[in-house]
């Protein structure tokens, strides 16, 4: 497991391993910098690409961080990769940012080591600066299926869904219309890194917070037709009166992916 220490501000990050004999977690490594992007966090999911296994993380709000699925790689911060358009080995630097382009001038979004991810705000700034052009591929494309409004996510959970033959994201919106951190969205993509383009709002919490959503595949039914996910239900970051007996607890939701309100296109082999 990844760990962080706070006193009260963040002081360190690293990796712990559970000792079966002592039934305690023991420190394996502390990473060099507490502020480095290369550490596990958020929700994790396993997937394979080109015959190699990876752990994918949503530590940076959306699934753009991964590490090879081996013990040695997980405890080595230099093995972590981000899905980014930055030139390999560079960092975001406003108007001086260096982007990777191929021989045809096409922006290259790819998994890269020693190169941090680009945040949604940073991508917007690069667009405004003209460094990302109108015909370039964008990473943060998620829009409301009904209104076309842009959606900014605070956290997300991504899993392969056998029934839909797609990767499914359950995303928590930041600064939604009815709550700061309580709106939950459903989206699909052909790969874990996207492109995530269209989302449907599935849960509204009026002036209430519902944070850190997590899908639970071991509850899925009918090959993924019915999915389950939970998050923390709390009045934190609101002025709402706490719900008795439920406040700051985990609440589980069930979603049937054949619900016509989702408006999902059919996938071969599904109804």
Short mmCIF file of C-alpha atoms in Angstrom, two decimals:
data_model
loop_
_atom_site.label_atom_id
_atom_site.label_comp_id
_atom_site.label_asym_id
_atom_site.label_seq_id
_atom_site.Cartn_x
_atom_site.Cartn_y
_atom_site.Cartn_z
CA UNK A 1 0.00 0.00 0.00
CA UNK A 2 1.02 3.58 -0.52
CA UNK A 3 1.25 5.75 2.59
CA UNK A 4 1.53 9.42 3.46
CA UNK A 5 2.42 11.08 6.76
CA UNK A 6 0.99 14.40 7.90
CA UNK A 7 2.01 16.58 10.84
CA UNK A 8 -0.43 18.26 10.12
CA UNK A 9 0.85 19.10 6.61
CA UNK A 10 2.14 16.42 4.25
CA UNK A 11 5.67 15.34 5.25
CA UNK A 12 6.41 12.12 3.36
CA UNK A 13 5.18 9.42 0.99
CA UNK A 14 6.24 5.82 0.55
CA UNK A 15 5.28 2.15 0.41
CA UNK A 16 4.27 -0.24 3.20
CA UNK A 17 3.97 -4.03 3.01
CA UNK A 18 1.77 -6.17 5.26
CA UNK A 19 3.64 -8.70 7.40
CA UNK A 20 1.46 -11.80 7.73
CA UNK A 21 3.31 -12.99 10.84
CA UNK A 22 3.07 -9.78 12.88
CA UNK A 23 -0.17 -8.67 11.19
CA UNK A 24 1.23 -5.18 10.82
CA UNK A 25 2.26 -2.92 7.97
CA UNK A 26 6.00 -2.32 7.71
CA UNK A 27 7.79 0.43 5.82
CA UNK A 28 9.62 -0.69 2.69
CA UNK A 29 10.64 2.65 1.22
CA UNK A 30 10.12 6.37 1.63
CA UNK A 31 10.14 8.20 -1.68
CA UNK A 32 12.63 11.08 -2.07
CA UNK A 33 10.10 13.93 -2.32
CA UNK A 34 6.71 14.34 -0.70
CA UNK A 35 5.65 16.60 -3.59
CA UNK A 36 6.60 14.24 -6.43
CA UNK A 37 3.76 13.00 -8.66
CA UNK A 38 5.20 9.47 -8.70
CA UNK A 39 3.36 7.59 -5.96
CA UNK A 40 0.27 5.34 -5.81
CA UNK A 41 -3.00 6.88 -4.71
CA UNK A 42 -6.66 7.33 -5.47
CA UNK A 43 -8.36 4.16 -6.71
CA UNK A 44 -6.30 1.38 -8.28
CA UNK A 45 -7.20 -1.08 -11.02
CA UNK A 46 -5.21 -3.78 -12.79
CA UNK A 47 -5.09 -3.93 -16.57
CA UNK A 48 -2.90 -5.30 -19.33
CA UNK A 49 -1.46 -3.60 -22.39
CA UNK A 50 0.61 -5.36 -25.05
CA UNK A 51 0.83 -8.44 -22.84
CA UNK A 52 2.20 -6.56 -19.83
CA UNK A 53 0.34 -5.97 -16.57
CA UNK A 54 0.02 -2.56 -14.92
CA UNK A 55 -1.59 -0.98 -11.90
CA UNK A 56 -3.49 2.14 -12.89
CA UNK A 57 -4.17 4.91 -10.34
CA UNK A 58 -6.54 7.88 -10.15
CA UNK A 59 -4.32 9.80 -7.72
CA UNK A 60 -4.35 12.80 -10.07
CA UNK A 61 -8.16 12.89 -10.36
CA UNK A 62 -8.35 10.88 -13.58
CA UNK A 63 -6.56 7.64 -14.65
CA UNK A 64 -3.25 9.04 -15.93
CA UNK A 65 -0.75 7.30 -13.62
CA UNK A 66 0.48 3.71 -13.82
CA UNK A 67 3.28 1.38 -12.77
CA UNK A 68 4.24 -2.11 -13.93
CA UNK A 69 2.53 -4.79 -11.84
CA UNK A 70 5.63 -6.06 -10.07
CA UNK A 71 6.90 -5.61 -6.53
CA UNK A 72 10.20 -4.12 -7.69
CA UNK A 73 8.47 -1.54 -9.88
CA UNK A 74 5.90 -0.50 -7.28
CA UNK A 75 8.58 0.33 -4.68
CA UNK A 76 10.72 2.24 -7.24
CA UNK A 77 9.31 5.73 -7.84
CA UNK A 78 11.32 6.07 -11.09
CA UNK A 79 9.21 3.28 -12.64
CA UNK A 80 5.94 5.23 -12.44
CA UNK A 81 4.59 6.65 -15.71
CA UNK A 82 2.09 9.38 -16.53
CA UNK A 83 -0.08 9.75 -19.61
CA UNK A 84 1.02 13.18 -20.76
CA UNK A 85 1.77 15.39 -23.75
CA UNK A 86 4.86 16.97 -22.19
CA UNK A 87 8.21 16.35 -23.85
CA UNK A 88 9.92 13.39 -22.11
CA UNK A 89 11.85 14.53 -19.06
CA UNK A 90 10.30 18.01 -19.01
CA UNK A 91 7.82 19.66 -16.62
CA UNK A 92 4.99 22.15 -16.99
CA UNK A 93 6.37 25.68 -17.25
CA UNK A 94 3.59 27.94 -18.51
CA UNK A 95 4.48 29.65 -21.80
CA UNK A 96 7.87 27.90 -21.75
CA UNK A 97 6.36 24.42 -21.56
CA UNK A 98 7.90 21.92 -23.97
CA UNK A 99 5.39 19.59 -25.66
CA UNK A 100 6.16 16.40 -27.57
CA UNK A 101 5.15 16.32 -31.25
CA UNK A 102 5.80 13.70 -33.92
CA UNK A 103 7.39 14.33 -37.32
CA UNK A 104 4.03 15.48 -38.67
CA UNK A 105 3.59 17.99 -35.86
CA UNK A 106 0.93 15.91 -34.12
CA UNK A 107 0.77 16.26 -30.34
CA UNK A 108 1.94 13.04 -28.68
CA UNK A 109 -0.05 11.86 -25.69
CA UNK A 110 1.64 8.74 -24.34
CA UNK A 111 2.83 6.92 -21.22
CA UNK A 112 6.15 8.48 -20.20
CA UNK A 113 8.54 8.05 -17.29
CA UNK A 114 10.14 11.00 -15.52
CA UNK A 115 7.47 13.27 -16.99
CA UNK A 116 4.53 14.52 -14.89
CA UNK A 117 0.89 14.54 -15.96
CA UNK A 118 -0.80 17.72 -17.12
CA UNK A 119 -3.72 18.92 -14.99
CA UNK A 120 -6.99 20.18 -16.43
CA UNK A 121 -6.14 23.77 -15.55
CA UNK A 122 -2.69 23.41 -17.09
CA UNK A 123 -4.18 22.03 -20.31
CA UNK A 124 -6.54 25.01 -20.48
CA UNK A 125 -3.64 27.40 -20.04
CA UNK A 126 -1.65 25.66 -22.78
CA UNK A 127 -4.67 26.06 -25.07
CA UNK A 128 -5.00 29.75 -24.20
CA UNK A 129 -1.28 30.22 -24.84
CA UNK A 130 -1.63 28.61 -28.26
CA UNK A 131 0.80 25.80 -27.40
CA UNK A 132 -2.03 23.27 -27.76
CA UNK A 133 -3.77 24.09 -31.03
CA UNK A 134 -7.42 23.76 -32.00
CA UNK A 135 -6.81 20.57 -34.01
CA UNK A 136 -4.64 18.94 -31.33
CA UNK A 137 -5.97 16.05 -29.29
CA UNK A 138 -6.99 17.02 -25.77
CA UNK A 139 -6.97 14.81 -22.72
CA UNK A 140 -9.63 16.58 -20.66
CA UNK A 141 -12.62 16.26 -23.00
CA UNK A 142 -15.33 15.08 -20.62
CA UNK A 143 -18.65 16.80 -21.29
CA UNK A 144 -22.24 16.46 -20.07
CA UNK A 145 -24.13 14.18 -22.51
CA UNK A 146 -27.25 16.35 -22.14
CA UNK A 147 -25.92 19.91 -22.14
CA UNK A 148 -22.41 19.72 -23.57
CA UNK A 149 -21.06 21.51 -20.49
CA UNK A 150 -17.48 20.72 -19.51
CA UNK A 151 -17.07 18.51 -16.44
CA UNK A 152 -14.15 18.85 -14.03
CA UNK A 153 -13.53 15.81 -11.85
CA UNK A 154 -12.19 15.75 -8.32
CA UNK A 155 -11.77 11.96 -8.11
CA UNK A 156 -12.70 8.86 -10.09
CA UNK A 157 -12.74 5.06 -10.19
CA UNK A 158 -12.12 3.10 -13.41
CA UNK A 159 -12.72 -0.60 -14.11
CA UNK A 160 -13.01 -2.80 -17.19
CA UNK A 161 -16.66 -3.78 -17.69
CA UNK A 162 -17.15 -7.11 -19.42
CA UNK A 163 -20.81 -6.45 -20.20
CA UNK A 164 -20.19 -3.12 -21.91
CA UNK A 165 -16.81 -4.14 -23.37
CA UNK A 166 -15.55 -0.75 -22.25
CA UNK A 167 -13.69 0.79 -19.37
CA UNK A 168 -16.24 2.37 -17.05
CA UNK A 169 -15.56 5.45 -14.98
CA UNK A 170 -17.52 6.61 -11.94
CA UNK A 171 -16.44 10.22 -11.50
CA UNK A 172 -16.97 12.74 -8.72
CA UNK A 173 -17.41 16.26 -10.02
CA UNK A 174 -15.84 19.32 -8.46
CA UNK A 175 -17.87 22.55 -8.32
CA UNK A 176 -21.09 21.01 -9.60
CA UNK A 177 -24.33 22.94 -9.95
CA UNK A 178 -26.01 21.46 -6.87
CA UNK A 179 -23.00 20.72 -4.64
CA UNK A 180 -19.30 21.43 -4.45
CA UNK A 181 -18.27 17.75 -4.28
CA UNK A 182 -21.42 15.64 -4.49
CA UNK A 183 -22.29 15.05 -8.15
CA UNK A 184 -21.49 11.61 -9.60
CA UNK A 185 -21.10 10.85 -13.31
CA UNK A 186 -20.89 7.75 -15.51
CA UNK A 187 -18.55 7.57 -18.52
CA UNK A 188 -17.05 4.95 -20.84
CA UNK A 189 -13.84 4.72 -22.89
CA UNK A 190 -12.04 2.13 -25.04
CA UNK A 191 -8.85 2.36 -22.96
CA UNK A 192 -8.20 3.24 -19.31
CA UNK A 193 -6.46 6.48 -20.31
CA UNK A 194 -9.44 7.39 -22.49
CA UNK A 195 -10.43 9.26 -24.44
CA UNK A 196 -13.13 10.08 -21.89
CA UNK A 197 -15.51 12.29 -23.85
CA UNK A 198 -19.14 11.96 -22.70
CA UNK A 199 -20.62 11.55 -19.23
CA UNK A 200 -24.10 11.15 -17.79
CA UNK A 201 -24.97 12.41 -14.32
CA UNK A 202 -26.29 9.50 -12.27
CA UNK A 203 -26.43 10.89 -8.72
CA UNK A 204 -27.17 14.34 -7.33
CA UNK A 205 -26.47 15.32 -3.72
CA UNK A 206 -27.98 18.72 -3.06
CA UNK A 207 -25.51 20.67 -0.91
CA UNK A 208 -23.91 17.45 0.33
CA UNK A 209 -20.53 15.81 -0.29
CA UNK A 210 -20.02 12.33 -1.74
CA UNK A 211 -16.28 11.83 -2.20
CA UNK A 212 -13.69 9.23 -3.21
CA UNK A 213 -15.95 6.89 -5.24
CA UNK A 214 -14.83 3.29 -5.65
CA UNK A 215 -16.28 0.57 -7.87
CA UNK A 216 -16.47 -2.92 -6.33
CA UNK A 217 -16.15 -5.56 -9.04
CA UNK A 218 -16.72 -8.46 -6.65
CA UNK A 219 -20.34 -7.26 -6.28
CA UNK A 220 -20.98 -6.90 -10.03
CA UNK A 221 -23.86 -8.97 -11.42
CA UNK A 222 -24.63 -10.49 -14.81
CA UNK A 223 -21.14 -9.99 -16.18
CA UNK A 224 -21.08 -6.31 -15.25
CA UNK A 225 -24.59 -5.38 -16.34
CA UNK A 226 -25.26 -4.33 -12.75
CA UNK A 227 -22.42 -2.49 -11.01
CA UNK A 228 -21.90 -1.33 -7.43
CA UNK A 229 -19.89 1.59 -6.14
CA UNK A 230 -19.56 3.49 -2.88
CA UNK A 231 -18.20 6.76 -1.58
CA UNK A 232 -18.08 8.78 1.63
CA UNK A 233 -21.32 10.61 2.39
CA UNK A 234 -20.72 13.72 4.51
CA UNK A 235 -21.79 17.32 5.05
CA UNK A 236 -18.12 18.41 5.01
CA UNK A 237 -17.58 21.40 2.66
CA UNK A 238 -21.29 22.29 2.92
CA UNK A 239 -23.58 24.18 5.28
CA UNK A 240 -26.09 21.31 5.30
CA UNK A 241 -27.31 19.76 8.54
CA UNK A 242 -25.71 16.33 9.01
CA UNK A 243 -27.91 13.34 8.17
CA UNK A 244 -28.41 11.44 11.45
CA UNK A 245 -26.70 8.03 11.59
CA UNK A 246 -25.44 8.35 8.01
CA UNK A 247 -23.12 11.35 8.05
CA UNK A 248 -19.48 10.51 7.31
CA UNK A 249 -20.25 6.91 6.43
CA UNK A 250 -19.84 4.89 3.26
CA UNK A 251 -22.97 4.64 1.12
CA UNK A 252 -23.29 1.98 -1.61
CA UNK A 253 -25.14 2.55 -4.87
CA UNK A 254 -26.33 0.02 -7.45
CA UNK A 255 -26.54 0.90 -11.15
CA UNK A 256 -28.15 -1.17 -13.90
CA UNK A 257 -26.37 -0.34 -17.14
CA UNK A 258 -29.45 -1.26 -19.19
CA UNK A 259 -31.36 1.65 -17.63
CA UNK A 260 -32.56 3.64 -20.67
CA UNK A 261 -31.98 6.90 -18.78
CA UNK A 262 -28.24 6.34 -19.26
CA UNK A 263 -28.71 6.57 -23.02
CA UNK A 264 -25.80 4.22 -23.69
CA UNK A 265 -25.16 3.04 -27.25
CA UNK A 266 -25.51 -0.72 -27.72
CA UNK A 267 -22.40 -2.87 -27.69
CA UNK A 268 -22.17 -6.08 -29.71
CA UNK A 269 -23.56 -8.92 -27.65
CA UNK A 270 -25.48 -6.69 -25.21
CA UNK A 271 -29.07 -5.55 -25.09
#
